Short mmCIF file of C-alpha atoms in Angstrom, two decimals:
data_model
loop_
_atom_site.label_atom_id
_atom_site.label_comp_id
_atom_site.label_asym_id
_atom_site.label_seq_id
_atom_site.Cartn_x
_atom_site.Cartn_y
_atom_site.Cartn_z
CA MET A 150 0.00 0.00 0.00
CA LYS A 151 2.83 2.43 0.85
CA LYS A 152 4.43 1.85 -2.54
CA HIS A 153 1.20 2.83 -4.29
CA VAL A 154 0.92 6.04 -2.29
CA SER A 155 4.56 6.91 -2.91
CA PHE A 156 4.15 6.26 -6.62
CA ALA A 157 1.01 8.43 -6.74
CA VAL A 158 2.79 11.31 -4.96
CA LEU A 159 5.75 11.02 -7.32
CA LEU A 160 3.48 10.96 -10.36
CA LEU A 161 1.51 14.00 -9.20
CA SER A 162 4.76 15.85 -8.48
CA LEU A 163 6.03 15.14 -11.98
CA VAL A 164 2.76 16.32 -13.51
CA ALA A 165 2.93 19.54 -11.47
CA VAL A 166 6.51 20.18 -12.58
CA ALA A 167 5.64 19.52 -16.20
CA HIS A 168 2.66 21.86 -15.97
CA ALA A 169 4.76 24.59 -14.34
CA SER A 170 7.44 24.30 -17.01
CA GLU A 171 4.85 24.71 -19.77
CA GLY A 172 3.81 28.08 -18.39
CA SER A 173 7.35 29.40 -18.32
CA ALA A 174 8.04 28.13 -21.85
CA HIS A 175 5.24 30.30 -23.21
CA GLY A 176 6.36 33.64 -21.85
CA GLY A 177 5.44 33.01 -18.23
CA VAL A 178 7.46 34.10 -15.22
CA HIS A 179 10.22 31.78 -14.02
CA LEU A 180 10.30 30.93 -10.33
CA GLY A 181 13.84 32.28 -10.08
CA GLU A 182 12.53 35.68 -11.12
CA LEU A 183 10.02 35.68 -8.25
CA LEU A 184 12.15 34.29 -5.42
CA PRO A 185 15.76 35.06 -4.57
CA VAL A 186 18.18 32.15 -4.36
CA TRP A 187 18.65 32.51 -0.59
CA SER A 188 14.95 31.73 0.00
CA GLY A 189 15.75 28.06 -0.66
CA LEU A 190 18.19 27.87 2.27
CA PRO A 191 15.60 26.81 4.89
CA PHE A 192 14.49 23.96 2.64
CA LEU A 193 18.06 22.85 2.10
CA GLY A 194 18.78 23.19 5.82
CA ILE A 195 15.86 21.03 6.95
CA LEU A 196 16.66 18.48 4.26
CA LEU A 197 20.28 18.22 5.39
CA SER A 198 19.22 18.14 9.05
CA ILE A 199 16.85 15.25 8.44
CA ALA A 200 19.52 13.39 6.49
CA LEU A 201 22.62 14.04 8.59
CA PHE A 202 21.64 14.55 12.24
CA PRO A 203 20.30 11.01 12.71
CA LEU A 204 23.58 9.65 11.32
CA PHE A 205 26.10 11.85 13.09
CA ALA A 206 24.25 12.95 16.26
CA PRO A 207 21.43 10.46 16.88
CA HIS A 208 21.06 11.25 20.59
CA PHE A 209 20.79 14.99 19.91
CA TRP A 210 18.36 14.43 17.01
CA HIS A 211 16.14 12.12 19.05
CA HIS A 212 15.72 14.72 21.80
CA HIS A 213 15.71 17.94 19.75
CA PHE A 214 14.31 17.19 16.28
CA GLY A 215 11.28 19.38 16.95
CA LYS A 216 13.46 22.34 17.89
CA VAL A 217 15.65 21.89 14.81
CA SER A 218 12.56 21.73 12.58
CA ALA A 219 11.08 24.81 14.24
CA PHE A 220 14.35 26.65 13.71
CA TRP A 221 14.28 25.99 9.96
CA ALA A 222 10.56 26.79 9.75
#
């Protein structure tokens, strides 16, 4: 069941990306023109935190993952 849900989410994500790219190909505004590059840092930070803290500092992550997530939010 989880595989079906994951596949559905992936498929919907790909459709959304394809739809967004069509708009920019026909004279639409690119996302990079709307948002500065630094606005992606919180996303990158939470992604790296989720990936690396459990590996390198599991005790810290287990007790403080909510605080780390709130920091990036």
